[in-house]
Coordinates of C-alpha atoms in Angstrom, one line a residue:
M1 CA 76.8 76.0 -127.9
I2 CA 76.5 72.2 -127.9
R3 CA 79.6 70.7 -129.5
K4 CA 78.9 67.7 -131.8
T5 CA 81.1 64.6 -131.2
T6 CA 80.5 61.6 -133.4
V7 CA 81.3 58.2 -132.2
R8 CA 81.4 55.0 -134.4
K9 CA 82.4 51.4 -133.5
N10 CA 83.3 48.8 -136.1
R11 CA 83.7 45.4 -134.4
D12 CA 84.7 43.7 -137.7
R13 CA 87.8 46.0 -137.8
R14 CA 88.0 46.3 -134.0
E15 CA 88.0 50.1 -134.4
L16 CA 86.7 53.0 -132.4
T17 CA 86.3 56.4 -134.2
V18 CA 85.7 59.6 -132.3
E19 CA 85.2 62.6 -134.6
R20 CA 84.4 66.3 -134.4
N21 CA 84.2 69.3 -136.7
V22 CA 86.2 72.2 -135.0
A23 CA 86.1 75.9 -136.1
M24 CA 89.8 76.3 -136.8
P25 CA 92.2 76.1 -139.8
V26 CA 93.7 72.6 -140.6
Q27 CA 97.2 73.9 -139.9
L28 CA 96.4 75.3 -136.5
A29 CA 94.7 72.0 -135.5
W30 CA 97.8 70.1 -136.8
E31 CA 100.1 72.3 -134.7
G32 CA 98.0 71.9 -131.6
W33 CA 98.4 68.1 -132.0
T34 CA 102.1 68.0 -132.8
E35 CA 103.9 70.6 -130.7
P36 CA 104.6 70.0 -127.1
K37 CA 104.0 73.7 -126.1
H38 CA 100.4 73.2 -127.3
I39 CA 99.6 69.6 -126.5
T40 CA 100.3 70.0 -122.8
K41 CA 97.5 72.6 -122.6
W42 CA 94.7 70.3 -123.7
W43 CA 95.6 66.6 -124.1
G44 CA 93.7 64.2 -121.9
P45 CA 90.4 64.3 -120.1
K46 CA 89.3 67.2 -117.8
G47 CA 90.8 67.2 -114.5
W48 CA 94.1 65.8 -115.6
T49 CA 97.5 67.5 -116.5
T50 CA 99.7 66.4 -119.3
T51 CA 103.5 66.3 -119.0
V52 CA 105.5 65.7 -122.2
Y53 CA 108.9 64.2 -121.8
E54 CA 109.6 63.5 -125.5
M55 CA 107.8 64.4 -128.7
D56 CA 109.7 63.6 -131.9
V57 CA 107.0 63.9 -134.6
R58 CA 108.5 61.9 -137.6
P59 CA 108.3 58.3 -138.7
G60 CA 110.1 56.2 -136.1
G61 CA 110.0 59.1 -133.5
V62 CA 108.7 58.6 -130.0
W63 CA 106.2 60.5 -127.9
R64 CA 106.5 60.0 -124.1
Y65 CA 104.0 61.7 -121.8
S66 CA 102.1 61.2 -118.5
L67 CA 98.6 62.1 -117.3
Q68 CA 98.4 63.2 -113.6
A69 CA 95.0 63.6 -111.8
D70 CA 94.5 67.2 -110.5
D71 CA 92.6 66.0 -107.4
N72 CA 95.8 65.2 -105.5
S73 CA 94.9 61.5 -105.4
G74 CA 98.4 60.6 -106.9
E75 CA 96.6 58.8 -109.8
A76 CA 98.8 58.8 -112.9
A77 CA 99.2 57.1 -116.2
F78 CA 102.4 56.9 -118.3
C79 CA 102.2 56.4 -122.1
R80 CA 104.8 55.8 -124.9
A81 CA 103.8 56.2 -128.5
T82 CA 105.9 55.5 -131.7
Y83 CA 105.0 57.4 -134.9
D84 CA 104.5 55.4 -138.0
V85 CA 103.1 58.0 -140.5
V86 CA 103.5 61.7 -140.4
E87 CA 101.9 63.5 -143.4
A88 CA 101.5 67.2 -142.3
P89 CA 99.0 68.6 -142.0
G90 CA 96.6 65.8 -142.8
K91 CA 97.5 62.5 -141.1
L92 CA 99.3 61.0 -138.1
V93 CA 99.6 57.3 -137.5
Y94 CA 101.2 56.0 -134.2
V95 CA 101.1 53.0 -131.9
D96 CA 100.2 54.2 -128.4
T97 CA 101.0 52.0 -125.3
F98 CA 100.8 52.2 -121.6
A99 CA 104.1 52.1 -119.7
D100 CA 105.4 52.1 -116.2
S101 CA 107.3 55.1 -114.6
D102 CA 110.5 53.7 -116.1
W103 CA 108.9 53.7 -119.5
N104 CA 108.8 49.9 -119.8
I105 CA 105.9 49.1 -122.0
V106 CA 102.9 47.2 -120.5
S107 CA 102.3 44.1 -122.5
D108 CA 99.1 43.8 -124.6
S109 CA 98.3 47.5 -124.3
E110 CA 99.0 48.6 -127.9
M111 CA 96.5 50.8 -129.5
Y112 CA 97.0 51.5 -133.3
T113 CA 95.9 55.2 -133.7
T114 CA 95.2 57.2 -136.9
V115 CA 94.4 60.9 -136.5
L116 CA 93.0 62.6 -139.6
F117 CA 92.7 66.4 -140.3
E118 CA 90.2 67.2 -143.1
E119 CA 89.5 70.7 -144.2
K120 CA 85.7 71.4 -144.1
S121 CA 83.6 74.4 -144.5
G122 CA 84.1 76.6 -141.4
G123 CA 87.0 74.6 -140.0
T124 CA 88.5 71.2 -139.7
R125 CA 87.1 67.7 -139.2
I126 CA 89.4 65.7 -136.7
S127 CA 89.0 62.0 -136.6
I128 CA 90.7 59.8 -134.0
V129 CA 90.5 56.1 -135.2
T130 CA 91.9 53.6 -132.8
R131 CA 92.2 49.9 -133.7
F132 CA 92.6 47.3 -131.0
A133 CA 94.1 43.8 -131.0
S134 CA 90.7 42.3 -130.1
N135 CA 87.1 43.3 -129.5
E136 CA 87.6 42.5 -125.8
Q137 CA 90.3 45.3 -125.7
L138 CA 87.9 47.7 -127.6
D139 CA 85.1 46.9 -125.0
N140 CA 87.5 47.4 -122.1
A141 CA 88.7 50.7 -123.5
E142 CA 85.1 52.0 -123.9
A143 CA 84.2 50.8 -120.4
M144 CA 87.3 52.6 -119.0
G145 CA 85.9 56.0 -120.5
M146 CA 88.1 56.3 -123.7
I147 CA 85.1 58.0 -125.5
E148 CA 84.6 60.5 -122.7
G149 CA 88.3 61.1 -122.5
F150 CA 88.6 61.9 -126.1
T151 CA 85.4 64.1 -126.0
D152 CA 87.0 66.1 -123.0
A153 CA 90.2 66.4 -125.1
Y154 CA 88.2 67.8 -128.1
D155 CA 86.6 70.3 -125.7
R156 CA 89.9 71.4 -124.3
L157 CA 91.6 71.6 -127.7
E158 CA 88.8 73.8 -129.1
D159 CA 88.9 76.1 -126.1
Y160 CA 92.7 76.4 -126.2
L161 CA 93.1 76.9 -130.0
E162 CA 90.2 79.3 -130.2
T163 CA 92.1 81.4 -127.6
L164 CA 95.2 81.3 -129.8
M165 CA 93.1 82.4 -132.7
G166 CA 91.9 85.5 -130.7
G167 CA 88.4 84.3 -131.5
K168 CA 87.3 84.0 -127.8
N169 CA 88.3 85.8 -124.6
P170 CA 90.6 83.6 -122.5
M171 CA 89.1 82.5 -119.3
E172 CA 90.1 84.1 -116.0
T173 CA 89.4 82.9 -112.5
V174 CA 88.2 84.2 -109.2
I175 CA 88.2 82.5 -105.8
S176 CA 84.9 82.3 -104.0
K177 CA 84.6 82.4 -100.1
D178 CA 84.8 78.7 -99.6
G179 CA 87.9 78.5 -101.9
T180 CA 86.2 77.3 -105.1
Q181 CA 87.8 78.5 -108.2
I182 CA 85.3 80.1 -110.6
A183 CA 86.3 80.4 -114.3
Y184 CA 84.8 83.2 -116.4
T185 CA 85.3 85.2 -119.6
K186 CA 84.9 89.0 -119.8
Q187 CA 84.1 90.9 -122.9
G188 CA 82.5 94.1 -124.2
T189 CA 82.0 97.6 -122.6
G190 CA 79.1 99.2 -120.7
P191 CA 77.3 98.2 -117.6
S192 CA 78.4 94.8 -116.1
I193 CA 76.1 91.8 -116.6
I194 CA 76.8 88.3 -115.3
L195 CA 75.3 85.4 -117.2
I196 CA 74.0 82.5 -115.1
S197 CA 73.5 79.2 -117.0
S198 CA 70.6 76.7 -116.6
A199 CA 70.9 73.1 -115.5
A200 CA 73.1 70.8 -117.8
A201 CA 74.7 73.8 -119.3
D202 CA 78.1 75.6 -119.0
Y203 CA 79.5 78.9 -120.1
Q204 CA 79.9 77.8 -123.7
D205 CA 76.1 77.5 -124.1
A206 CA 75.7 81.2 -123.3
S207 CA 78.7 82.4 -125.4
P208 CA 76.7 83.4 -128.5
L209 CA 74.4 85.5 -126.1
A210 CA 77.5 87.0 -124.5
E211 CA 78.7 88.1 -128.0
H212 CA 75.4 89.8 -128.7
L213 CA 75.3 91.5 -125.4
S214 CA 78.9 92.7 -125.5
V215 CA 78.1 95.5 -127.8
N216 CA 76.2 97.2 -124.9
F217 CA 77.4 95.5 -121.8
T218 CA 80.6 94.3 -120.1
V219 CA 79.6 90.6 -120.0
Y220 CA 80.9 88.2 -117.4
N221 CA 80.0 84.6 -118.6
Y222 CA 81.1 81.9 -116.1
D223 CA 81.2 78.2 -115.5
R224 CA 79.1 77.5 -112.4
R225 CA 80.8 75.4 -109.7
G226 CA 81.5 71.9 -110.7
R227 CA 81.2 72.7 -114.4
G228 CA 83.7 73.2 -117.1
R229 CA 86.8 74.8 -115.7
S230 CA 85.4 75.8 -112.3
T231 CA 86.2 73.6 -109.3
D232 CA 83.7 72.3 -106.7
T233 CA 83.6 72.1 -102.9
S234 CA 81.4 69.8 -100.9
P235 CA 78.8 69.9 -99.4
Y236 CA 76.7 71.8 -101.9
E237 CA 74.5 74.8 -100.7
T238 CA 72.7 77.3 -102.8
A239 CA 74.3 80.0 -100.6
R240 CA 77.7 78.9 -101.9
E241 CA 76.6 79.5 -105.5
V242 CA 75.4 83.0 -104.4
E243 CA 78.9 83.6 -103.0
D244 CA 80.3 82.7 -106.5
I245 CA 78.2 85.4 -107.9
E246 CA 79.2 87.8 -105.2
A247 CA 82.9 87.1 -106.2
L248 CA 82.1 87.9 -109.8
I249 CA 80.2 91.1 -108.8
A250 CA 83.4 92.2 -106.9
V251 CA 85.5 91.6 -110.0
A252 CA 83.0 93.7 -111.9
G253 CA 83.5 96.7 -109.7
G254 CA 80.8 96.0 -106.8
Q255 CA 77.7 96.2 -108.8
A256 CA 76.2 94.3 -111.7
Y257 CA 73.1 93.2 -113.6
L258 CA 72.3 89.5 -113.5
F259 CA 70.8 87.4 -116.3
G260 CA 69.7 83.9 -115.6
S261 CA 68.1 81.2 -117.7
S262 CA 65.7 78.5 -116.6
S263 CA 66.9 77.3 -113.1
G264 CA 69.7 79.7 -113.5
A265 CA 67.1 82.5 -113.4
V266 CA 66.0 81.2 -110.0
L267 CA 69.6 81.3 -108.8
A268 CA 69.8 84.9 -110.1
L269 CA 66.7 85.7 -108.1
E270 CA 68.2 84.0 -104.9
A271 CA 71.4 86.1 -105.5
A272 CA 69.4 89.4 -105.8
N273 CA 67.6 88.5 -102.6
L274 CA 70.8 87.9 -100.6
L275 CA 73.2 90.4 -102.1
G276 CA 71.1 93.6 -101.8
D277 CA 72.3 96.7 -103.7
S278 CA 75.3 95.0 -105.4
V279 CA 72.7 93.5 -107.9
A280 CA 71.3 96.5 -109.8
K281 CA 68.8 94.8 -112.3
L282 CA 67.5 91.3 -113.0
F283 CA 66.8 89.6 -116.4
L284 CA 65.1 86.2 -116.0
Y285 CA 64.4 83.8 -118.9
E286 CA 61.7 81.3 -118.1
P287 CA 62.2 80.4 -114.4
P288 CA 60.6 76.8 -114.5
F289 CA 58.2 77.2 -111.6
I290 CA 55.4 74.7 -111.5
I291 CA 52.6 76.4 -109.6
N292 CA 49.4 74.7 -110.8
D293 CA 48.2 71.7 -112.7
S294 CA 49.7 72.9 -116.0
R295 CA 52.0 69.9 -115.9
K296 CA 53.0 67.3 -113.3
P297 CA 55.1 68.3 -110.4
V298 CA 58.6 67.2 -109.8
P299 CA 58.8 64.2 -107.4
N300 CA 59.4 65.1 -103.7
D301 CA 62.5 62.9 -103.6
Y302 CA 63.9 64.2 -107.0
V303 CA 67.2 65.5 -105.4
E304 CA 67.8 62.4 -103.4
H305 CA 67.2 60.1 -106.4
L306 CA 69.5 62.1 -108.6
N307 CA 72.3 61.9 -105.9
A308 CA 71.8 58.1 -105.6
L309 CA 72.1 57.7 -109.3
I310 CA 75.3 59.8 -109.4
K311 CA 76.7 57.9 -106.4
A312 CA 76.1 54.6 -108.2
G313 CA 77.9 56.0 -111.3
K314 CA 74.7 56.0 -113.4
R315 CA 75.3 59.4 -115.0
S316 CA 73.3 58.6 -118.2
E317 CA 70.4 57.5 -116.0
A318 CA 70.6 60.7 -114.0
V319 CA 70.3 62.8 -117.2
E320 CA 67.4 60.7 -118.4
Y321 CA 65.6 61.2 -114.9
F322 CA 66.3 64.9 -115.1
A323 CA 64.9 65.1 -118.7
S324 CA 61.8 63.1 -117.7
E325 CA 61.0 64.5 -114.3
A326 CA 62.4 68.1 -114.4
L327 CA 62.0 68.9 -118.0
G328 CA 58.8 66.9 -118.6
I329 CA 60.1 65.3 -121.9
P330 CA 58.1 62.3 -122.9
G331 CA 59.9 59.0 -122.8
E332 CA 59.5 58.3 -126.6
Y333 CA 61.6 61.4 -127.2
I334 CA 64.3 60.7 -124.7
G335 CA 65.7 57.8 -126.8
Y336 CA 66.3 60.3 -129.7
M337 CA 68.1 62.6 -127.3
K338 CA 70.4 59.8 -126.1
S339 CA 71.4 59.0 -129.6
D340 CA 72.7 62.6 -130.1
P341 CA 76.3 63.3 -129.1
S342 CA 75.2 66.2 -127.0
W343 CA 74.0 63.6 -124.4
N344 CA 77.7 63.1 -123.6
K345 CA 77.9 66.7 -122.7
M346 CA 75.0 66.5 -120.3
E347 CA 76.4 63.4 -118.8
S348 CA 79.7 65.2 -118.0
L349 CA 77.6 67.7 -116.0
A350 CA 75.2 65.1 -114.4
H351 CA 76.7 65.5 -110.9
T352 CA 75.5 69.1 -110.9
L353 CA 71.8 68.4 -111.8
A354 CA 71.0 68.0 -108.0
Y355 CA 72.3 71.5 -107.4
D356 CA 69.6 73.0 -109.6
G357 CA 67.1 70.8 -107.9
I358 CA 68.1 72.2 -104.6
I359 CA 68.0 75.7 -106.0
M360 CA 64.3 75.1 -107.1
G361 CA 63.3 73.8 -103.7
T362 CA 59.5 73.4 -103.5
T363 CA 58.8 75.8 -106.3
Q364 CA 58.1 72.9 -108.7
S365 CA 55.5 71.2 -106.5
G366 CA 52.4 72.4 -108.2
N367 CA 51.7 74.9 -105.4
P368 CA 51.6 78.7 -105.5
L369 CA 54.9 80.5 -105.1
P370 CA 55.9 81.3 -101.6
T371 CA 55.0 84.9 -100.8
G372 CA 57.9 85.6 -98.5
R373 CA 60.9 83.9 -100.2
W374 CA 62.2 86.8 -102.2
N375 CA 62.5 90.5 -101.0
V376 CA 63.6 91.8 -104.3
T377 CA 62.7 95.4 -105.2
I378 CA 65.1 96.2 -108.1
P379 CA 63.9 96.4 -111.7
T380 CA 63.2 92.9 -113.0
L381 CA 62.4 91.8 -116.6
I382 CA 60.9 88.2 -116.8
M383 CA 61.0 87.0 -120.4
T384 CA 59.2 84.0 -121.9
G385 CA 59.0 82.5 -125.3
E386 CA 55.7 83.0 -127.1
N387 CA 55.6 79.3 -128.0
S388 CA 56.7 78.0 -124.6
E389 CA 54.5 75.7 -122.5
P390 CA 51.9 77.4 -120.3
L391 CA 53.8 76.7 -117.2
F392 CA 56.4 79.3 -118.1
H393 CA 53.9 82.0 -118.8
D394 CA 52.0 81.2 -115.6
A395 CA 55.3 81.3 -113.6
A396 CA 56.2 84.7 -115.1
H397 CA 52.8 86.2 -114.3
A398 CA 53.0 84.8 -110.8
L399 CA 56.4 86.3 -110.2
V400 CA 55.3 89.7 -111.5
E401 CA 52.6 89.6 -108.8
L402 CA 55.1 89.0 -106.1
L403 CA 58.0 91.5 -107.1
P404 CA 57.1 95.1 -107.0
R405 CA 59.2 96.3 -109.9
A406 CA 58.9 93.2 -112.2
A407 CA 57.5 93.2 -115.8
A408 CA 56.8 90.2 -118.1
H409 CA 57.8 90.2 -121.7
S410 CA 57.0 87.6 -124.4
L411 CA 59.5 86.9 -127.2
A412 CA 57.6 86.3 -130.4
G413 CA 58.2 82.9 -132.0
Q414 CA 60.5 81.6 -129.3
D415 CA 60.4 78.8 -126.9
H416 CA 62.5 77.5 -123.9
S417 CA 65.5 77.1 -126.1
A418 CA 65.8 80.8 -127.1
V419 CA 69.0 81.5 -125.1
I420 CA 70.9 79.0 -127.4
M421 CA 68.9 79.0 -130.6
A422 CA 68.0 82.7 -130.7
P423 CA 70.5 84.6 -128.5
E424 CA 70.1 87.8 -130.7
V425 CA 66.4 87.9 -129.8
V426 CA 67.0 87.5 -126.1
A427 CA 69.8 90.2 -126.3
K428 CA 67.5 92.7 -128.1
A429 CA 64.9 92.3 -125.3
I430 CA 67.6 93.1 -122.7
V431 CA 69.0 95.9 -124.6
D432 CA 65.6 97.5 -125.5
S433 CA 64.5 97.4 -121.7
E434 CA 67.4 99.8 -121.0
R435 CA 66.0 102.5 -123.4

């Protein structure tokens, strides 16, 4: 699931609007925004904890809160807001300011904020409209990451309130061997299956597939390290991600099926190779091997270049490089992708793109697959979309030749996006293979 955040700037009015449609009732969205017991669970960007010292939601009332970085750096921000308009459950207007730790207001930090809650089909449209004293302040706020911070806050609000609604299983955590915390959901009954996401994706993208599979399986859907609610530990190694899967298998009772999509399929294959009998079956959707001249290979310095872009803070450029070189998307289409709010989601995961490049190794070089890399003898179903590029079909057939108990299966009318766009079709193929 790719969440749609709309961003608009109006320089004439010195306003920044960040808006999203969320699948929850207006009243619940309002309560999530106006009650301290709720707002501490989600307010602020990912990786920060909110503490509320005062929240008097009425005209003239004061909201005092702090944001504390979770990385033990000691970085913190103190804020003081005064409510002007409170019209439940549709409108909040307040003046938000930065403050020092004694709650003395920082001069020239006023932000005039309006939050609107509008009932829409299927949920609520929430609009955060921030007006600044000058366009310079608007530009500074954007440069400091206000858009990303509000986008993160929307993500956290949806996750938290959906849990309150009972519409989604709450996330649990397990600790991997190197101390990394891996967050996951568990749902359904039947044999255990672990869903492993592709590059630039987190557990939310596989949530619809998890719903369909939960009728027949106990589904473990997790955030890979460095993504969503899972933590990260440097330096990165593929073996550490395999240990994350091993920890989830232990939670599942010691044995599980694995499903992986795109580069996540290759990680699933690596896990099966290293974890032996604890992996009972493999389901792989379109491992993106480049084994011939069906398309240009990925550059030899792909991982190094990605890491250099991330180190330089060029997250958008890293996503663009990934889209161009790893996905093979023509440049004229990337501009359209960048104009979509989903680009922000990929930027937030950009630091993990190199991880998938490391997992792929030399398998996107245009050369045949290495014959001795995977000693996997369990049943393996390799799925491809009928309408997918030839490279995916070639990769599937090559892998069938290497693995003694592998079979290829084409999904009619589908392409590389099937896990997100047609999860019911992917789920049916998995369930049918069990019969």
